[in-house]
Amino acid sequence: VLQASPTRKAKLDRQIRDMWSEESPGDPQDSGFGRFTDIEFLTEGGMGQILTATDPTIDRRVAIKILQPSITSHKVHLQKFQNEFRLTGQLEHPGIVPVHESGTADDGRVYFCMKLVQGESLAELLKTYRTLAVQQNKPFDPTPFLRHLLRVCDALSFAHSRGIVHRDLKPANLMVGAFGEVLVMDWGLAGKVRDGNRNLSEKSSGSLPQADHDPYQTIEGQIMGTPAYMAPEQARGEIG
């Protein structure tokens, strides 16, 4: 997920307010996302936007993820988006961001609602600590971060026990909360292993998936993920 600049954030905040005020000019509480109110832009990535909102039924702030407007009608992107919240919704674990529900906004875009995580990504924390080490002319000591890594391993072990692999694990997708909680985020590239006896050593042609393929199934040879953090067999196209 990319952090938007203050200028772009302000622009998108205005667009969101204008969009929903046009949809429901007579009701300032109608956000276009059902019962959710007080919609604000938080951040965005290549495929999606993250908004914050208030759930008035229990009076809490939540996060809402929605596809970028430019790719809303793209069938493959929509399937991947639905795949993300359906797979993540199966993973009830303290180390995995919980999905509360999904729905369709007034403009036709599918969205899902999840916990609003307050904290910093592990990537941001590592950058801060490295900068501090340089300023103090000391070597960078990663030892304090090992406890975070152990919690990530617990979460991934649970996901793997359910036959689900993340496929894009990296510091930017790990959130560390103010009270030490660690959550694995962004399951947009997650895949479901077909069976426990899958032969991962069998190379495939690396061809793109057919349009009618099951979006819940990992396609071998379809390379996904972030190159710097891929497992070798994933980068070679042996697994999706």
PDB file of C-alpha atoms in Angstrom:
ATOM      1  CA  VAL A   1       0.000   0.000   0.000  1.00  0.00           C
ATOM      2  CA  LEU A   2       1.326   3.413  -0.978  1.00  0.00           C
ATOM      3  CA  GLN A   3       0.904   6.412   1.290  1.00  0.00           C
ATOM      4  CA  ALA A   4      -0.706   9.236  -0.645  1.00  0.00           C
ATOM      5  CA  SER A   5       0.806  12.696  -0.557  1.00  0.00           C
ATOM      6  CA  PRO A   6      -1.099  15.319   1.489  1.00  0.00           C
ATOM      7  CA  THR A   7      -2.146  17.065  -1.724  1.00  0.00           C
ATOM      8  CA  ARG A   8      -3.532  13.887  -3.301  1.00  0.00           C
ATOM      9  CA  LYS A   9      -5.186  12.874  -0.021  1.00  0.00           C
ATOM     10  CA  ALA A  10      -7.013  16.196   0.160  1.00  0.00           C
ATOM     11  CA  LYS A  11      -8.078  15.868  -3.477  1.00  0.00           C
ATOM     12  CA  LEU A  12      -9.419  12.340  -2.985  1.00  0.00           C
ATOM     13  CA  ASP A  13     -11.206  13.370   0.207  1.00  0.00           C
ATOM     14  CA  ARG A  14     -13.038  16.045  -1.814  1.00  0.00           C
ATOM     15  CA  GLN A  15     -13.835  13.577  -4.598  1.00  0.00           C
ATOM     16  CA  ILE A  16     -15.296  11.100  -2.122  1.00  0.00           C
ATOM     17  CA  ARG A  17     -17.454  13.765  -0.452  1.00  0.00           C
ATOM     18  CA  ASP A  18     -18.626  15.087  -3.836  1.00  0.00           C
ATOM     19  CA  MET A  19     -19.340  11.585  -5.150  1.00  0.00           C
ATOM     20  CA  TRP A  20     -21.623  10.614  -2.319  1.00  0.00           C
ATOM     21  CA  SER A  21     -23.268  14.042  -1.972  1.00  0.00           C
ATOM     22  CA  GLU A  22     -24.307  13.724  -5.633  1.00  0.00           C
ATOM     23  CA  GLU A  23     -25.713  10.264  -4.954  1.00  0.00           C
ATOM     24  CA  SER A  24     -27.697  11.387  -1.885  1.00  0.00           C
ATOM     25  CA  PRO A  25     -27.935  15.190  -1.797  1.00  0.00           C
ATOM     26  CA  GLY A  26     -30.784  15.192   0.716  1.00  0.00           C
ATOM     27  CA  ASP A  27     -29.194  12.975   3.369  1.00  0.00           C
ATOM     28  CA  PRO A  28     -25.754  13.992   4.690  1.00  0.00           C
ATOM     29  CA  GLN A  29     -25.535  10.712   6.627  1.00  0.00           C
ATOM     30  CA  ASP A  30     -25.889   8.587   3.487  1.00  0.00           C
ATOM     31  CA  SER A  31     -22.284   7.793   2.561  1.00  0.00           C
ATOM     32  CA  GLY A  32     -22.926   5.425  -0.321  1.00  0.00           C
ATOM     33  CA  PHE A  33     -21.591   2.554   1.797  1.00  0.00           C
ATOM     34  CA  GLY A  34     -24.791   1.461   3.512  1.00  0.00           C
ATOM     35  CA  ARG A  35     -24.829   2.323   7.221  1.00  0.00           C
ATOM     36  CA  PHE A  36     -21.210   3.575   7.262  1.00  0.00           C
ATOM     37  CA  THR A  37     -20.734   7.318   7.744  1.00  0.00           C
ATOM     38  CA  ASP A  38     -17.940   9.927   7.957  1.00  0.00           C
ATOM     39  CA  ILE A  39     -16.004   8.515   4.993  1.00  0.00           C
ATOM     40  CA  GLU A  40     -12.424   9.752   4.648  1.00  0.00           C
ATOM     41  CA  PHE A  41      -9.579   8.778   2.333  1.00  0.00           C
ATOM     42  CA  LEU A  42      -6.633   7.083   4.062  1.00  0.00           C
ATOM     43  CA  THR A  43      -4.233   5.657   1.490  1.00  0.00           C
ATOM     44  CA  GLU A  44      -4.061   3.790  -1.811  1.00  0.00           C
ATOM     45  CA  GLY A  45      -2.210   1.159  -3.784  1.00  0.00           C
ATOM     46  CA  GLY A  46      -2.024   0.193  -7.416  1.00  0.00           C
ATOM     47  CA  MET A  47      -5.382  -1.632  -7.374  1.00  0.00           C
ATOM     48  CA  GLY A  48      -7.299  -0.297  -4.396  1.00  0.00           C
ATOM     49  CA  GLN A  49      -8.087   2.592  -2.111  1.00  0.00           C
ATOM     50  CA  ILE A  50      -8.387   2.419   1.675  1.00  0.00           C
ATOM     51  CA  LEU A  51     -10.990   4.630   3.306  1.00  0.00           C
ATOM     52  CA  THR A  52     -11.888   5.104   6.942  1.00  0.00           C
ATOM     53  CA  ALA A  53     -15.470   5.233   8.136  1.00  0.00           C
ATOM     54  CA  THR A  54     -17.631   5.090  11.227  1.00  0.00           C
ATOM     55  CA  ASP A  55     -19.841   2.087  11.910  1.00  0.00           C
ATOM     56  CA  PRO A  56     -22.690   3.762  13.860  1.00  0.00           C
ATOM     57  CA  THR A  57     -24.137   0.486  15.143  1.00  0.00           C
ATOM     58  CA  ILE A  58     -21.201   0.012  17.513  1.00  0.00           C
ATOM     59  CA  ASP A  59     -19.620   3.469  17.247  1.00  0.00           C
ATOM     60  CA  ARG A  60     -16.174   2.484  15.989  1.00  0.00           C
ATOM     61  CA  ARG A  61     -13.885   3.528  13.165  1.00  0.00           C
ATOM     62  CA  VAL A  62     -13.248   0.894  10.509  1.00  0.00           C
ATOM     63  CA  ALA A  63     -11.317   0.612   7.266  1.00  0.00           C
ATOM     64  CA  ILE A  64     -13.028   0.124   3.916  1.00  0.00           C
ATOM     65  CA  LYS A  65     -11.137  -1.200   0.904  1.00  0.00           C
ATOM     66  CA  ILE A  66     -12.465  -0.531  -2.567  1.00  0.00           C
ATOM     67  CA  LEU A  67     -11.094  -0.961  -6.090  1.00  0.00           C
ATOM     68  CA  GLN A  68      -9.602   1.976  -7.940  1.00  0.00           C
ATOM     69  CA  PRO A  69     -12.314   3.501 -10.190  1.00  0.00           C
ATOM     70  CA  SER A  70     -10.205   2.907 -13.310  1.00  0.00           C
ATOM     71  CA  ILE A  71     -10.257  -0.900 -12.927  1.00  0.00           C
ATOM     72  CA  THR A  72     -13.683  -1.474 -11.406  1.00  0.00           C
ATOM     73  CA  SER A  73     -15.069  -3.027 -14.591  1.00  0.00           C
ATOM     74  CA  HIS A  74     -12.037  -5.274 -15.149  1.00  0.00           C
ATOM     75  CA  LYS A  75     -13.254  -8.840 -14.552  1.00  0.00           C
ATOM     76  CA  VAL A  76      -9.892 -10.290 -13.487  1.00  0.00           C
ATOM     77  CA  HIS A  77      -9.228  -7.490 -10.987  1.00  0.00           C
ATOM     78  CA  LEU A  78     -12.727  -7.865  -9.563  1.00  0.00           C
ATOM     79  CA  GLN A  79     -12.204 -11.615  -9.124  1.00  0.00           C
ATOM     80  CA  LYS A  80      -8.897 -11.030  -7.336  1.00  0.00           C
ATOM     81  CA  PHE A  81     -10.524  -8.428  -5.094  1.00  0.00           C
ATOM     82  CA  GLN A  82     -13.357 -10.790  -4.157  1.00  0.00           C
ATOM     83  CA  ASN A  83     -10.804 -13.537  -3.648  1.00  0.00           C
ATOM     84  CA  GLU A  84      -8.951 -11.306  -1.170  1.00  0.00           C
ATOM     85  CA  PHE A  85     -11.833 -10.710   1.211  1.00  0.00           C
ATOM     86  CA  ARG A  86     -13.239 -14.228   0.933  1.00  0.00           C
ATOM     87  CA  LEU A  87      -9.925 -15.877   1.748  1.00  0.00           C
ATOM     88  CA  THR A  88      -9.007 -13.366   4.446  1.00  0.00           C
ATOM     89  CA  GLY A  89     -12.450 -13.802   5.961  1.00  0.00           C
ATOM     90  CA  GLN A  90     -11.659 -17.497   6.518  1.00  0.00           C
ATOM     91  CA  LEU A  91      -8.595 -16.666   8.616  1.00  0.00           C
ATOM     92  CA  GLU A  92      -9.711 -15.851  12.140  1.00  0.00           C
ATOM     93  CA  HIS A  93      -6.412 -15.340  13.939  1.00  0.00           C
ATOM     94  CA  PRO A  94      -5.069 -12.534  16.185  1.00  0.00           C
ATOM     95  CA  GLY A  95      -2.202 -11.968  13.746  1.00  0.00           C
ATOM     96  CA  ILE A  96      -4.372 -11.529  10.641  1.00  0.00           C
ATOM     97  CA  VAL A  97      -6.434  -8.413   9.989  1.00  0.00           C
ATOM     98  CA  PRO A  98     -10.112  -9.387  10.423  1.00  0.00           C
ATOM     99  CA  VAL A  99     -12.681  -8.784   7.687  1.00  0.00           C
ATOM    100  CA  HIS A 100     -16.066  -7.720   9.056  1.00  0.00           C
ATOM    101  CA  GLU A 101     -18.259  -7.765   5.947  1.00  0.00           C
ATOM    102  CA  SER A 102     -18.490  -6.978   2.235  1.00  0.00           C
ATOM    103  CA  GLY A 103     -20.998  -5.069   0.168  1.00  0.00           C
ATOM    104  CA  THR A 104     -21.642  -2.946  -2.910  1.00  0.00           C
ATOM    105  CA  ALA A 105     -21.406   0.839  -2.839  1.00  0.00           C
ATOM    106  CA  ASP A 106     -23.991   3.078  -4.466  1.00  0.00           C
ATOM    107  CA  ASP A 107     -21.699   3.584  -7.461  1.00  0.00           C
ATOM    108  CA  GLY A 108     -21.600  -0.194  -8.061  1.00  0.00           C
ATOM    109  CA  ARG A 109     -18.124  -0.863  -6.709  1.00  0.00           C
ATOM    110  CA  VAL A 110     -17.634  -3.868  -4.457  1.00  0.00           C
ATOM    111  CA  TYR A 111     -16.004  -3.104  -1.103  1.00  0.00           C
ATOM    112  CA  PHE A 112     -15.156  -4.830   2.125  1.00  0.00           C
ATOM    113  CA  CYS A 113     -14.921  -3.570   5.668  1.00  0.00           C
ATOM    114  CA  MET A 114     -12.131  -4.577   8.032  1.00  0.00           C
ATOM    115  CA  LYS A 115     -10.426  -3.575  11.251  1.00  0.00           C
ATOM    116  CA  LEU A 116      -8.742  -0.182  11.177  1.00  0.00           C
ATOM    117  CA  VAL A 117      -5.194  -0.932  12.292  1.00  0.00           C
ATOM    118  CA  GLN A 118      -3.429   1.880  14.127  1.00  0.00           C
ATOM    119  CA  GLY A 119       0.348   1.653  13.943  1.00  0.00           C
ATOM    120  CA  GLU A 120       3.285   1.542  11.559  1.00  0.00           C
ATOM    121  CA  SER A 121       4.410  -0.967   8.998  1.00  0.00           C
ATOM    122  CA  LEU A 122       7.474  -3.030   9.783  1.00  0.00           C
ATOM    123  CA  ALA A 123       9.120  -1.369   6.773  1.00  0.00           C
ATOM    124  CA  GLU A 124       8.643   2.059   8.365  1.00  0.00           C
ATOM    125  CA  LEU A 125       9.985   0.866  11.714  1.00  0.00           C
ATOM    126  CA  LEU A 126      13.052  -0.717  10.118  1.00  0.00           C
ATOM    127  CA  LYS A 127      13.768   2.494   8.209  1.00  0.00           C
ATOM    128  CA  THR A 128      13.466   4.552  11.404  1.00  0.00           C
ATOM    129  CA  TYR A 129      15.784   2.278  13.367  1.00  0.00           C
ATOM    130  CA  ARG A 130      18.349   2.122  10.558  1.00  0.00           C
ATOM    131  CA  THR A 131      18.381   5.926  10.311  1.00  0.00           C
ATOM    132  CA  LEU A 132      18.833   6.203  14.065  1.00  0.00           C
ATOM    133  CA  ALA A 133      21.710   3.708  13.993  1.00  0.00           C
ATOM    134  CA  VAL A 134      23.457   5.731  11.276  1.00  0.00           C
ATOM    135  CA  GLN A 135      22.981   8.973  13.200  1.00  0.00           C
ATOM    136  CA  GLN A 136      24.460   7.370  16.323  1.00  0.00           C
ATOM    137  CA  ASN A 137      27.265   5.737  14.308  1.00  0.00           C
ATOM    138  CA  LYS A 138      26.232   2.302  15.559  1.00  0.00           C
ATOM    139  CA  PRO A 139      25.591  -0.958  13.714  1.00  0.00           C
ATOM    140  CA  PHE A 140      21.942  -1.767  13.099  1.00  0.00           C
ATOM    141  CA  ASP A 141      20.727  -4.455  15.524  1.00  0.00           C
ATOM    142  CA  PRO A 142      17.670  -6.384  14.228  1.00  0.00           C
ATOM    143  CA  THR A 143      17.257  -8.356  17.478  1.00  0.00           C
ATOM    144  CA  PRO A 144      14.303  -6.271  18.811  1.00  0.00           C
ATOM    145  CA  PHE A 145      12.338  -7.194  15.693  1.00  0.00           C
ATOM    146  CA  LEU A 146      12.620 -10.956  16.170  1.00  0.00           C
ATOM    147  CA  ARG A 147       9.572 -11.010  18.441  1.00  0.00           C
ATOM    148  CA  HIS A 148       7.554  -9.467  15.612  1.00  0.00           C
ATOM    149  CA  LEU A 149       8.819 -12.114  13.222  1.00  0.00           C
ATOM    150  CA  LEU A 150       7.731 -14.908  15.568  1.00  0.00           C
ATOM    151  CA  ARG A 151       4.186 -13.534  15.632  1.00  0.00           C
ATOM    152  CA  VAL A 152       4.176 -13.335  11.851  1.00  0.00           C
ATOM    153  CA  CYS A 153       5.245 -16.985  11.725  1.00  0.00           C
ATOM    154  CA  ASP A 154       2.339 -17.915  14.004  1.00  0.00           C
ATOM    155  CA  ALA A 155      -0.131 -16.169  11.700  1.00  0.00           C
ATOM    156  CA  LEU A 156       1.308 -17.737   8.548  1.00  0.00           C
ATOM    157  CA  SER A 157       1.362 -21.175  10.147  1.00  0.00           C
ATOM    158  CA  PHE A 158      -2.354 -20.806  10.839  1.00  0.00           C
ATOM    159  CA  ALA A 159      -3.039 -19.684   7.251  1.00  0.00           C
ATOM    160  CA  HIS A 160      -1.032 -22.595   5.853  1.00  0.00           C
ATOM    161  CA  SER A 161      -2.998 -25.010   8.040  1.00  0.00           C
ATOM    162  CA  ARG A 162      -6.083 -23.746   6.183  1.00  0.00           C
ATOM    163  CA  GLY A 163      -4.387 -24.272   2.810  1.00  0.00           C
ATOM    164  CA  ILE A 164      -3.882 -20.541   2.137  1.00  0.00           C
ATOM    165  CA  VAL A 165      -0.573 -18.920   1.156  1.00  0.00           C
ATOM    166  CA  HIS A 166       0.003 -15.153   1.230  1.00  0.00           C
ATOM    167  CA  ARG A 167       2.419 -14.850  -1.745  1.00  0.00           C
ATOM    168  CA  ASP A 168       3.384 -11.230  -1.053  1.00  0.00           C
ATOM    169  CA  LEU A 169       4.921 -11.247   2.408  1.00  0.00           C
ATOM    170  CA  LYS A 170       7.216  -8.271   3.018  1.00  0.00           C
ATOM    171  CA  PRO A 171       7.822  -5.638   5.722  1.00  0.00           C
ATOM    172  CA  ALA A 172       5.404  -3.189   4.083  1.00  0.00           C
ATOM    173  CA  ASN A 173       2.571  -5.697   4.561  1.00  0.00           C
ATOM    174  CA  LEU A 174       3.215  -6.215   8.274  1.00  0.00           C
ATOM    175  CA  MET A 175       1.636  -3.759  10.704  1.00  0.00           C
ATOM    176  CA  VAL A 176       2.954  -3.234  14.225  1.00  0.00           C
ATOM    177  CA  GLY A 177       0.481  -1.628  16.601  1.00  0.00           C
ATOM    178  CA  ALA A 178       1.120   0.786  19.417  1.00  0.00           C
ATOM    179  CA  PHE A 179       0.774  -1.987  21.994  1.00  0.00           C
ATOM    180  CA  GLY A 180       2.996  -4.527  20.258  1.00  0.00           C
ATOM    181  CA  GLU A 181       0.343  -6.308  18.214  1.00  0.00           C
ATOM    182  CA  VAL A 182       1.529  -7.562  14.814  1.00  0.00           C
ATOM    183  CA  LEU A 183      -0.853  -8.163  11.917  1.00  0.00           C
ATOM    184  CA  VAL A 184      -0.276  -9.611   8.457  1.00  0.00           C
ATOM    185  CA  MET A 185      -2.014  -7.309   5.965  1.00  0.00           C
ATOM    186  CA  ASP A 186      -2.875  -7.175   2.264  1.00  0.00           C
ATOM    187  CA  TRP A 187      -3.934 -10.687   1.248  1.00  0.00           C
ATOM    188  CA  GLY A 188      -4.731  -9.513  -2.293  1.00  0.00           C
ATOM    189  CA  LEU A 189      -2.389 -12.062  -3.897  1.00  0.00           C
ATOM    190  CA  ALA A 190      -3.295 -14.907  -1.542  1.00  0.00           C
ATOM    191  CA  GLY A 191      -3.968 -18.290  -3.087  1.00  0.00           C
ATOM    192  CA  LYS A 192      -5.512 -21.539  -1.959  1.00  0.00           C
ATOM    193  CA  VAL A 193      -3.400 -24.660  -2.421  1.00  0.00           C
ATOM    194  CA  ARG A 194      -5.298 -27.334  -4.288  1.00  0.00           C
ATOM    195  CA  ASP A 195      -4.291 -30.246  -2.109  1.00  0.00           C
ATOM    196  CA  GLY A 196      -1.710 -31.267   0.432  1.00  0.00           C
ATOM    197  CA  ASN A 197       0.212 -33.416  -2.053  1.00  0.00           C
ATOM    198  CA  ARG A 198       0.819 -30.702  -4.598  1.00  0.00           C
ATOM    199  CA  ASN A 199       4.135 -31.141  -6.412  1.00  0.00           C
ATOM    200  CA  LEU A 200       5.891 -27.799  -6.054  1.00  0.00           C
ATOM    201  CA  SER A 201       8.973 -28.950  -7.950  1.00  0.00           C
ATOM    202  CA  GLU A 202       7.107 -29.386 -11.210  1.00  0.00           C
ATOM    203  CA  LYS A 203       7.791 -26.431 -13.478  1.00  0.00           C
ATOM    204  CA  SER A 204       5.053 -25.050 -15.666  1.00  0.00           C
ATOM    205  CA  SER A 205       5.041 -23.022 -18.829  1.00  0.00           C
ATOM    206  CA  GLY A 206       4.372 -19.760 -17.007  1.00  0.00           C
ATOM    207  CA  SER A 207       1.332 -19.050 -19.175  1.00  0.00           C
ATOM    208  CA  LEU A 208      -1.355 -16.659 -18.019  1.00  0.00           C
ATOM    209  CA  PRO A 209      -4.528 -18.156 -16.508  1.00  0.00           C
ATOM    210  CA  GLN A 210      -7.635 -18.647 -18.623  1.00  0.00           C
ATOM    211  CA  ALA A 211     -10.428 -16.143 -18.136  1.00  0.00           C
ATOM    212  CA  ASP A 212     -12.726 -18.807 -16.669  1.00  0.00           C
ATOM    213  CA  HIS A 213     -10.248 -20.230 -14.160  1.00  0.00           C
ATOM    214  CA  ASP A 214     -11.293 -20.576 -10.520  1.00  0.00           C
ATOM    215  CA  PRO A 215     -10.002 -17.422  -8.755  1.00  0.00           C
ATOM    216  CA  TYR A 216      -9.630 -19.416  -5.513  1.00  0.00           C
ATOM    217  CA  GLN A 217      -7.031 -21.715  -7.040  1.00  0.00           C
ATOM    218  CA  THR A 218      -3.358 -20.909  -7.397  1.00  0.00           C
ATOM    219  CA  ILE A 219      -2.192 -21.136 -11.021  1.00  0.00           C
ATOM    220  CA  GLU A 220       1.291 -22.641 -11.265  1.00  0.00           C
ATOM    221  CA  GLY A 221       3.577 -20.582 -13.431  1.00  0.00           C
ATOM    222  CA  GLN A 222       1.632 -17.361 -12.871  1.00  0.00           C
ATOM    223  CA  ILE A 223       4.293 -15.215 -11.224  1.00  0.00           C
ATOM    224  CA  MET A 224       2.961 -12.944  -8.494  1.00  0.00           C
ATOM    225  CA  GLY A 225       4.457 -11.094  -5.613  1.00  0.00           C
ATOM    226  CA  THR A 226       7.290  -8.649  -4.994  1.00  0.00           C
ATOM    227  CA  PRO A 227      10.533  -9.839  -6.657  1.00  0.00           C
ATOM    228  CA  ALA A 228      12.814  -8.853  -3.772  1.00  0.00           C
ATOM    229  CA  TYR A 229      10.785 -10.932  -1.328  1.00  0.00           C
ATOM    230  CA  MET A 230       9.722 -13.910  -3.443  1.00  0.00           C
ATOM    231  CA  ALA A 231      10.616 -17.447  -2.533  1.00  0.00           C
ATOM    232  CA  PRO A 232      12.968 -18.863  -5.194  1.00  0.00           C
ATOM    233  CA  GLU A 233      10.407 -21.380  -6.433  1.00  0.00           C
ATOM    234  CA  GLN A 234       7.833 -18.575  -6.752  1.00  0.00           C
ATOM    235  CA  ALA A 235      10.207 -16.400  -8.798  1.00  0.00           C
ATOM    236  CA  ARG A 236      11.003 -19.361 -11.065  1.00  0.00           C
ATOM    237  CA  GLY A 237       7.322 -19.781 -11.846  1.00  0.00           C
ATOM    238  CA  GLU A 238       7.033 -23.165 -10.139  1.00  0.00           C
ATOM    239  CA  ILE A 239       4.207 -21.854  -7.981  1.00  0.00           C
ATOM    240  CA  GLY A 240       1.890 -18.910  -8.423  1.00  0.00           C
TER     241      GLY A 240
END
